[in-house]
Coordinates of C-alpha atoms in Angstrom, one line a residue:
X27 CA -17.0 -154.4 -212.9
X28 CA -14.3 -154.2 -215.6
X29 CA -13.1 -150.0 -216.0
X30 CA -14.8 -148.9 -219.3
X31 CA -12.9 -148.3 -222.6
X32 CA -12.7 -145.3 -224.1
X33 CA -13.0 -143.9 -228.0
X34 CA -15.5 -146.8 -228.3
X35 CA -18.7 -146.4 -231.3
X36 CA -22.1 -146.2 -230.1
X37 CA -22.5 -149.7 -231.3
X38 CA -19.6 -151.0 -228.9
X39 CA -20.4 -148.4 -226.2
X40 CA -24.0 -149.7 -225.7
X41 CA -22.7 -153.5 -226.1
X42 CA -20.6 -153.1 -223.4
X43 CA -23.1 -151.4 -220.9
X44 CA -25.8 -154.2 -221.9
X45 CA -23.0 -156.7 -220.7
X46 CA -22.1 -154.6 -217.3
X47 CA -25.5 -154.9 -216.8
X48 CA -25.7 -158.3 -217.2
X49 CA -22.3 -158.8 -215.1
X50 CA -23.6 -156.8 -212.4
X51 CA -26.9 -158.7 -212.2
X52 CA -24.9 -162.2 -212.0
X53 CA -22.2 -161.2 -209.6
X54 CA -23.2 -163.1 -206.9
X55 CA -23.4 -166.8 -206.9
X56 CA -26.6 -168.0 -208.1
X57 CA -27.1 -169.8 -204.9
X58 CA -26.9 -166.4 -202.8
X59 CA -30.0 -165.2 -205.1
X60 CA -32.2 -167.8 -204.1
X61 CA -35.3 -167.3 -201.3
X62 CA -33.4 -167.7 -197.8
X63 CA -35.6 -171.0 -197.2
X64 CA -34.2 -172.8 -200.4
X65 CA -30.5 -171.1 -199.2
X66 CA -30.8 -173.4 -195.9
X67 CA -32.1 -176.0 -197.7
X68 CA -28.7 -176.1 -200.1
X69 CA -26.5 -175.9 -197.1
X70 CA -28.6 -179.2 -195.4
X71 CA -27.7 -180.6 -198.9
X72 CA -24.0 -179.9 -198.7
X73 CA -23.8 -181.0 -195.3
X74 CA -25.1 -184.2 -196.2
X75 CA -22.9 -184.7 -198.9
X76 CA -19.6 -184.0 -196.4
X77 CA -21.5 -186.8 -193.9
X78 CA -22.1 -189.3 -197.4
X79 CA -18.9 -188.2 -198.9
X80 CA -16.8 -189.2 -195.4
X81 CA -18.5 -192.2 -194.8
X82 CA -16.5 -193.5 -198.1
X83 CA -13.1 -195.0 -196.4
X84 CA -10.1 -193.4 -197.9
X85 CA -7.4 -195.4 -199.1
X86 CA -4.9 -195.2 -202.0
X87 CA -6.8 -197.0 -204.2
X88 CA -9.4 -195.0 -204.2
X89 CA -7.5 -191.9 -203.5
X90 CA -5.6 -192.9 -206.7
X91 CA -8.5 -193.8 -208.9
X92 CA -10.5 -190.3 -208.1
X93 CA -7.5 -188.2 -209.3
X94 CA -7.4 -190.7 -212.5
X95 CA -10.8 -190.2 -213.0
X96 CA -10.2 -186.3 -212.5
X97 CA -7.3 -186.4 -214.8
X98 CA -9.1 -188.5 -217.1
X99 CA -12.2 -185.7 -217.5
X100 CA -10.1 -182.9 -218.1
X101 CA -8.5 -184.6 -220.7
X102 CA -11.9 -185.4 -222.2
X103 CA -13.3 -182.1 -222.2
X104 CA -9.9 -180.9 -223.9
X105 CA -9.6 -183.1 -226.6
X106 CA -13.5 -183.1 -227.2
X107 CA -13.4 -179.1 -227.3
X108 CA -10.3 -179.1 -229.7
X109 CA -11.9 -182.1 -232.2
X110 CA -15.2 -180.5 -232.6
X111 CA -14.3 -177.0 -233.6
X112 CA -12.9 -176.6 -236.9
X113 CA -11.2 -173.4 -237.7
X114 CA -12.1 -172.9 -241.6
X115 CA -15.6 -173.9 -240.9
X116 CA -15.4 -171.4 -238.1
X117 CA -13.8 -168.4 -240.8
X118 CA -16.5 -169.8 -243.3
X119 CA -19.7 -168.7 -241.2
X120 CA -18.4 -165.6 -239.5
X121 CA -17.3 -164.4 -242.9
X122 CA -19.7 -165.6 -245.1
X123 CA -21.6 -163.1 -247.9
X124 CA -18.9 -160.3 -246.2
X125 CA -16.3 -158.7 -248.6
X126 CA -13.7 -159.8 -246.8
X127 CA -11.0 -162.3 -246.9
X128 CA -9.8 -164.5 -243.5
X129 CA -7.6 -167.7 -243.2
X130 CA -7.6 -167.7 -239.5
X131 CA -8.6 -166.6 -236.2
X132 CA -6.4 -163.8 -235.8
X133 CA -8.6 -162.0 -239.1
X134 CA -12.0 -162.7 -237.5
X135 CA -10.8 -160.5 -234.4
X136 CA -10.4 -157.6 -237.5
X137 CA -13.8 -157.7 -238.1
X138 CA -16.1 -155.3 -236.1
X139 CA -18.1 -156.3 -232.8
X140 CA -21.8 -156.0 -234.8
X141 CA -20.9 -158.2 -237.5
X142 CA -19.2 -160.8 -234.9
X143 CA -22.2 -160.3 -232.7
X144 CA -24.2 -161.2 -235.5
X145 CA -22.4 -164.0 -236.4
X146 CA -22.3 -165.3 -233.1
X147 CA -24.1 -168.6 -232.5
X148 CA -27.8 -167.5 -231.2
X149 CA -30.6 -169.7 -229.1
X150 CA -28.6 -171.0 -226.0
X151 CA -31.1 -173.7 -224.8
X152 CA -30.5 -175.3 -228.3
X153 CA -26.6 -175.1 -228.1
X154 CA -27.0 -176.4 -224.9
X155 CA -28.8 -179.5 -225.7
X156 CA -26.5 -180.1 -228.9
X157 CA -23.7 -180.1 -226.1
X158 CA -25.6 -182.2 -223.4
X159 CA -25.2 -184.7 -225.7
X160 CA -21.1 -184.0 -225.9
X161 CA -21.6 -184.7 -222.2
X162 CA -24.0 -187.3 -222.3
X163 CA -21.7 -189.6 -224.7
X164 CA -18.4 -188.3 -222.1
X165 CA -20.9 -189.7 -219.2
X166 CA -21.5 -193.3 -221.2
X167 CA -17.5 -193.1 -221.7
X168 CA -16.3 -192.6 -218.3
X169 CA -18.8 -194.3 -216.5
X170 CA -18.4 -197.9 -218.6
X171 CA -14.6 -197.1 -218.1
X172 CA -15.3 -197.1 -214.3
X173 CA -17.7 -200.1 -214.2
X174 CA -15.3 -201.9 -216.7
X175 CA -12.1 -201.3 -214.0
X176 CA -14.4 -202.3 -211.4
X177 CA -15.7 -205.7 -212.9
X178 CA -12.0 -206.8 -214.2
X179 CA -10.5 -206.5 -210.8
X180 CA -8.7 -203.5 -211.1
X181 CA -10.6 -201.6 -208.6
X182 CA -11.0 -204.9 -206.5
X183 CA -9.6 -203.0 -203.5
X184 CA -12.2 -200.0 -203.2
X185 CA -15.7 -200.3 -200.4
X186 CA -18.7 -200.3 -202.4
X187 CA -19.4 -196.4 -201.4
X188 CA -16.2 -195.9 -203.5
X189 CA -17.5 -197.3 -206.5
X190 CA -20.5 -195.0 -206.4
X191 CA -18.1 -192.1 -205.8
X192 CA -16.4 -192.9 -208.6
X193 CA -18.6 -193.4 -210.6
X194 CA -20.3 -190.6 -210.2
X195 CA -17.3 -188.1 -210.6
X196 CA -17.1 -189.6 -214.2
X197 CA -20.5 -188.9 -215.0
X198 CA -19.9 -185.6 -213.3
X199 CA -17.4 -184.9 -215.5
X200 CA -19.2 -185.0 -218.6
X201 CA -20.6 -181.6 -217.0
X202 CA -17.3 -179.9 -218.1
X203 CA -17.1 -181.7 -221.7
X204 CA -20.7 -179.7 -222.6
X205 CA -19.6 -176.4 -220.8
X206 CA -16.2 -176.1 -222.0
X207 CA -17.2 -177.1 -225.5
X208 CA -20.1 -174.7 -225.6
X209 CA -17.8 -171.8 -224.1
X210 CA -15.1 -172.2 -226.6
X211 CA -17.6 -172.4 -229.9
X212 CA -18.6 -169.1 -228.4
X213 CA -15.2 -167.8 -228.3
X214 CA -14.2 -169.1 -231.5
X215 CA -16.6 -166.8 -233.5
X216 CA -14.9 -163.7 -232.2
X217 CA -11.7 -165.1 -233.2
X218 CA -10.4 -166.7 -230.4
X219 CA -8.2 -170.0 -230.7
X220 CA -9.7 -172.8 -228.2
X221 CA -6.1 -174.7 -228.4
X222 CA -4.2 -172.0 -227.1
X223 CA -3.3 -172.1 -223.4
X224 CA -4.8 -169.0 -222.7
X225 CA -8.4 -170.0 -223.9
X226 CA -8.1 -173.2 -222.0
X227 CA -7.4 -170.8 -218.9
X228 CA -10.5 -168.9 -219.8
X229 CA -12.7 -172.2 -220.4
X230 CA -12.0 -173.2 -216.9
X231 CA -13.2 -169.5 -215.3
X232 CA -16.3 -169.9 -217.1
X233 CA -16.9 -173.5 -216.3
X234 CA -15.7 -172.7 -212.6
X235 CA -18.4 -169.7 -212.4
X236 CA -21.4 -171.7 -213.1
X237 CA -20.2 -174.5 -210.3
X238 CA -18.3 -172.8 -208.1
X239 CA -20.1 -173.1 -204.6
X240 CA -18.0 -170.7 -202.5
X241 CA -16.2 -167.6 -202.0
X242 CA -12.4 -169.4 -202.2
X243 CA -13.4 -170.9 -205.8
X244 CA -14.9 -167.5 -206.8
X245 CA -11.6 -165.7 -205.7
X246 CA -9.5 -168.2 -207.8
X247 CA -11.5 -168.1 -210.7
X248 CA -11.1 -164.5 -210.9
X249 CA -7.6 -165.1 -211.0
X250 CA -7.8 -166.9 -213.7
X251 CA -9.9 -165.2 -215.6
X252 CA -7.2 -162.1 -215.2
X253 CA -4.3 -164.9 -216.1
X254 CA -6.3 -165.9 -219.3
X255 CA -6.4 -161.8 -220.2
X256 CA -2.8 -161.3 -219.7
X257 CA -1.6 -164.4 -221.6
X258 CA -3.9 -163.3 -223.9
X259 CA -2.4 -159.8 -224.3
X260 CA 0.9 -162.0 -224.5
X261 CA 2.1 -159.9 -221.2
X262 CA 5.4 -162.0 -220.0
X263 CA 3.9 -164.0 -217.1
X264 CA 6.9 -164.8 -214.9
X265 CA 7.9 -168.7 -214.2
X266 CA 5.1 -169.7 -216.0
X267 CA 5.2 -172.5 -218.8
X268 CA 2.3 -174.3 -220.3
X269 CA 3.1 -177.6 -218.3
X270 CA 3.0 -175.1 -214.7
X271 CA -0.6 -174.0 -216.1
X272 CA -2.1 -177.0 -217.4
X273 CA -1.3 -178.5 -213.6
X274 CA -2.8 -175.2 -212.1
X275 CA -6.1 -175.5 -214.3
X276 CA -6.1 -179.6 -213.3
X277 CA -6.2 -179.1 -209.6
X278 CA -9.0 -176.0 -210.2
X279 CA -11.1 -178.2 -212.3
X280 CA -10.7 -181.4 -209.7
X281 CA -11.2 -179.4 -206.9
X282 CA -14.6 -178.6 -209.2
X283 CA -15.7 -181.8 -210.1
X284 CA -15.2 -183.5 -206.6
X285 CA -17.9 -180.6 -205.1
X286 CA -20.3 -180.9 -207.6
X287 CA -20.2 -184.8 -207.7
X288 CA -20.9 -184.5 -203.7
X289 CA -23.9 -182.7 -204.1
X290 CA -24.9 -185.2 -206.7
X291 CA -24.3 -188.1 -204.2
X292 CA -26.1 -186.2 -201.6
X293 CA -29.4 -185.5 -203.6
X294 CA -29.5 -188.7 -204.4
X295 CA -29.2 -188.5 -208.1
X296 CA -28.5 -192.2 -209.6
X297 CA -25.9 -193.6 -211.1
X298 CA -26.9 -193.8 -214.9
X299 CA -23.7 -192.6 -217.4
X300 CA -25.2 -191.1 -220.0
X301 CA -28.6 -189.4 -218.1
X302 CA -26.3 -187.7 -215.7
X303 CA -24.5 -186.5 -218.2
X304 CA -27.4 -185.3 -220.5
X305 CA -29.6 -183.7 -218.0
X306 CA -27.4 -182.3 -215.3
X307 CA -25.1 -181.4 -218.1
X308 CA -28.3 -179.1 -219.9
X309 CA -28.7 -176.8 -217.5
X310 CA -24.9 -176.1 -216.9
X311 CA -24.2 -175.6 -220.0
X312 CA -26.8 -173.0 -220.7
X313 CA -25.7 -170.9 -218.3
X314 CA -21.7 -171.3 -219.3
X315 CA -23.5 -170.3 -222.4
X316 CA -24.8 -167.3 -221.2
X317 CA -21.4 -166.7 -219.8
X318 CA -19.7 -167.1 -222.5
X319 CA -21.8 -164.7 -224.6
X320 CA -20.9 -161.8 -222.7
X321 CA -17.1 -162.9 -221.6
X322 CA -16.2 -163.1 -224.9
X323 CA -17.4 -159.3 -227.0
X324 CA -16.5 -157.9 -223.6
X325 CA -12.9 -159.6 -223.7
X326 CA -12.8 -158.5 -227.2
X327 CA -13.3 -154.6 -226.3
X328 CA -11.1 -154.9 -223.6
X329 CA -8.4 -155.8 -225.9
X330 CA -9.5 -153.5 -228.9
X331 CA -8.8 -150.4 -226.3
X332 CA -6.1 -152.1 -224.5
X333 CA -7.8 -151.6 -221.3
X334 CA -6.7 -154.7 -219.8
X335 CA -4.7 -153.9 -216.5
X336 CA -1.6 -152.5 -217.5
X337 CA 1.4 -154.9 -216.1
X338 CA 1.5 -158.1 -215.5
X339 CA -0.6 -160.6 -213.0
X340 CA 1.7 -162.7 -210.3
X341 CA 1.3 -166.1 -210.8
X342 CA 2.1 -166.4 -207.4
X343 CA -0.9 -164.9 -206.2
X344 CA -2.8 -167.0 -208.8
X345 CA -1.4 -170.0 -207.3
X346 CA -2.6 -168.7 -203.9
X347 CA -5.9 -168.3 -205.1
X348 CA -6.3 -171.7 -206.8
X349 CA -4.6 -173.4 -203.2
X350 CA -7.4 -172.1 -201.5
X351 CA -9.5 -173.1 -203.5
X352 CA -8.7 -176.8 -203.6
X353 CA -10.1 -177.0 -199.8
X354 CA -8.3 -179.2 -196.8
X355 CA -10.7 -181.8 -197.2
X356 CA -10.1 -183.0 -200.7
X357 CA -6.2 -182.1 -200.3
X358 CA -4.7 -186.2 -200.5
X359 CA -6.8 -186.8 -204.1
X360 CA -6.1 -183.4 -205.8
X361 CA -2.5 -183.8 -204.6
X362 CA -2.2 -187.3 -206.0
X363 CA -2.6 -185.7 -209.8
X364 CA 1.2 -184.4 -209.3
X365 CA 1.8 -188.2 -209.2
X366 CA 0.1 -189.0 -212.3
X367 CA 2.1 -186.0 -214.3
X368 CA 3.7 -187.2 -217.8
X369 CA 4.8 -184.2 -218.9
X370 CA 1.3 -182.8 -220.1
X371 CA 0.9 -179.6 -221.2
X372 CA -2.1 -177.8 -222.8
X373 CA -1.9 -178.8 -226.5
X374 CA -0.1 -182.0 -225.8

C-alpha cells in the first residue's frame, strides 16, 4: 500500500482511501482468490500447456518468427494507443462548459481530482468492448500476417505445432492492443501523455497485472510501475535512455504474451484471428480498465503531494526484476528480440 499523502481535501482524502481499498482487495493475483478446486484446476491447465508448448520442436525459424511476432505486437499496441488518442479532443472533454483555458496535457493535471474524476470516462464493460474491437481488428491483422508468411513459403521451415503457436501468439497479442489502449485513454483524462516513455512504462504494469501468472512477473511489474513514477517525477534514472527501456518493456511484454498464449493452446481455444481477439481481449480489458481507474487519480495525488519515494529507483534492480521474470524456459525467443533491434525507441 502506497504511504498516504498529507494536507490532502476531504474530496482527495476519501478518493484515496476508496482506492486503498480497492488496492488492498486486488493485491493478490486473481488466480490465488479463486475456490482451491478451480486453483488445481488452473495449475493442470498450465501444466498442460508446458507438455503442448514443448512438444513444438524449437528451431531458429520458429524461434525467430515468435520474437517477430512479439516484436510485431508491441509495436501494434503502441502505435494503435498513440493514433487513437487525440490530445485536443482529449482537453476538449475534460474541460468542457469549465472556465478554464488548456492547450495540453500538462493544464488538465491543474485541474482538481473531482472535476478529472468526473470527466473521466465512466461504464468499463462498454470501454472494454469499444476496445475488444481495437484487439479484435489487431487479431485479424496479425493472424492473416501469420497465415500469409506461412502460405508464401516464408515459414516453410516451421512443424505444423509451430504454426499454431504462432498463430496464436498473434491473436494473443491483440490482448495488449485493447488493454494498453483502454489504460492510456484513462490516463489521458488526468492529463497524462500516452507517447511519453514513462506512460508506456506504466501501460505495460497495468497490462502485466491483469496477466501476470506468477510471483517473478508480479515482482517485475512492481518495478516498473515505481520506474514509470520516477520518470514521471523526471527523477535522473541512471544509464537509462529510451532505447534501454523500450528493450526492457519488449522482453516484459514477450515474456507476457508467450504465457498467456500457452494457456490459450492448452485450453484448447481455436485459432480464429479476430474472435480471439474480441472475446479473450473483453474480459482483459475490463479489468486493465478497472486498473487503470484507480492507478491513475492515485498516481495523480501521489505527485500533487510529492509523496513518491524520495530518490531515485536503480535500474539495475529493475533489470533484475524483469530477468526473472522472462523465465529459463522461454530464454532463446525473448533473447532473439536483441537480434531484431533497429534502433527503436519509445516514440520512434
Amino acid at each position: 500500500m502506497s504511504e498516504k499523502p498529507s494536507g490532502m481535501t476531504a474530496y482527495e482524502d476519501a478518493r484515496w482511501e476508496a482506492i486503498q481499498k480497492w488496492r488492498s482487495t486486488n493485491r493478490r493475483t486473481f488466480g490465488e482468490r479463486l475456490p482451491s478446486a478451480v486453483q488445481d484446476r488452473g495449475r493442470q491447465v498450465a501444466d498442460k500447456a508446458v507438455e503442448v508448448w514443448d512438444r513444438i520442436p524449437g528451431n531458429d525459424a520458429l524461434e525467430s518468427a515468435l520474437a517477430t511476432a512479439i516484436k510485431g505486437g508491441f509495436d501494434m499496441a503502441l502505435d494503435i494507443t498513440e493514433s487513437t488518442i487525440n490530445e485536443r479532443k482529449i482537453v476538449e472533454r475534460v474541460t468542457n462548459g469549465l472556465p478554464v483555458e488548456a492547450a495540453g496535457y500538462d493544464d488538465l493535471r491543474c485541474l482538481e481530482l473531482a472535476v478529472l474524476d468526473e470527466r473521466a470516462p465512466k461504464n468499463a464493460r462498454k470501454r472494454a468492448a469499444v476496445a475488444a474491437g481495437h484487439g479484435a481488428a489487431a487479431g485479424f491483422v496479425a493472424g492473416g500476417a501469420t497465415a500469409a508468411g506461412a502460405a508464401s513459403g516464408g515459414m516453410g521451415a516451421l512443424p505444423a505445432a509451430g504454426i499454431v503457436a504462432l498463430t496464436i501468439l498473434a491473436d494473443t497479442a491483440a490482448v495488449s492492443v485493447g488493454s494498453m489502449q483502454a489504460a492510456a485513454y484513462v490516463g489521458a483524462h488526468y492529463g497524462y501523455d500516452p507517447t511519453q516513455p514513462a506512460e508506456r512504462a506504466m501501460m505495460i504494469s497495468l497490462l502485466g497485472g491483469t496477466l501476470a501468472s506468477d510471483a517473478a512477473k508480479v515482482q517485475a511489474l512492481r518495478q516498473v510501475r515505481q520506474l514509470a513514477l520516477d520518470l514521471a517525477a523526471r527523477r535522473t534514472v541512471q544509464d537509462l535512455s529510451e532505447g534501454v527501456l523500450y528493450r526492457m518493456m519488449l522482453k516484459l511484454y514477450g515474456a507476457l504474451m508467450i504465457n498467456t498464449a500457452k494457456r490459450s493452446i492448452a485450453k484448447g481455444v481455436p485459432v480464429v484471428g479476430a474472435g480471439v481477439g474480441a472475446t479473450v481481449n473483453y474480459r482483459t480489458v475490463r479489468r486493465t480498465i478497472v486498473a487503470a481507474d484507480h492507478a491513475y487519480p492515485e498516481r495523480w495525488l501521489m505527485e500533487k503531494y510529492e509523496s513518491v519515494p524520495a530518490g531515485s529507483i536503480d535500474i539495475e534492480v529493475v533489470e533484475a526484476a524483469v530477468d526473472a521474470a522472462l523465465g529459463e524456459e522461454n530464454r532463446e525467443i525473448l533473447d532473439r528480440l536483441d537480434d531484431l533491434d533497429d534502433g527503436d525507441s519509445f516514440g520512434t
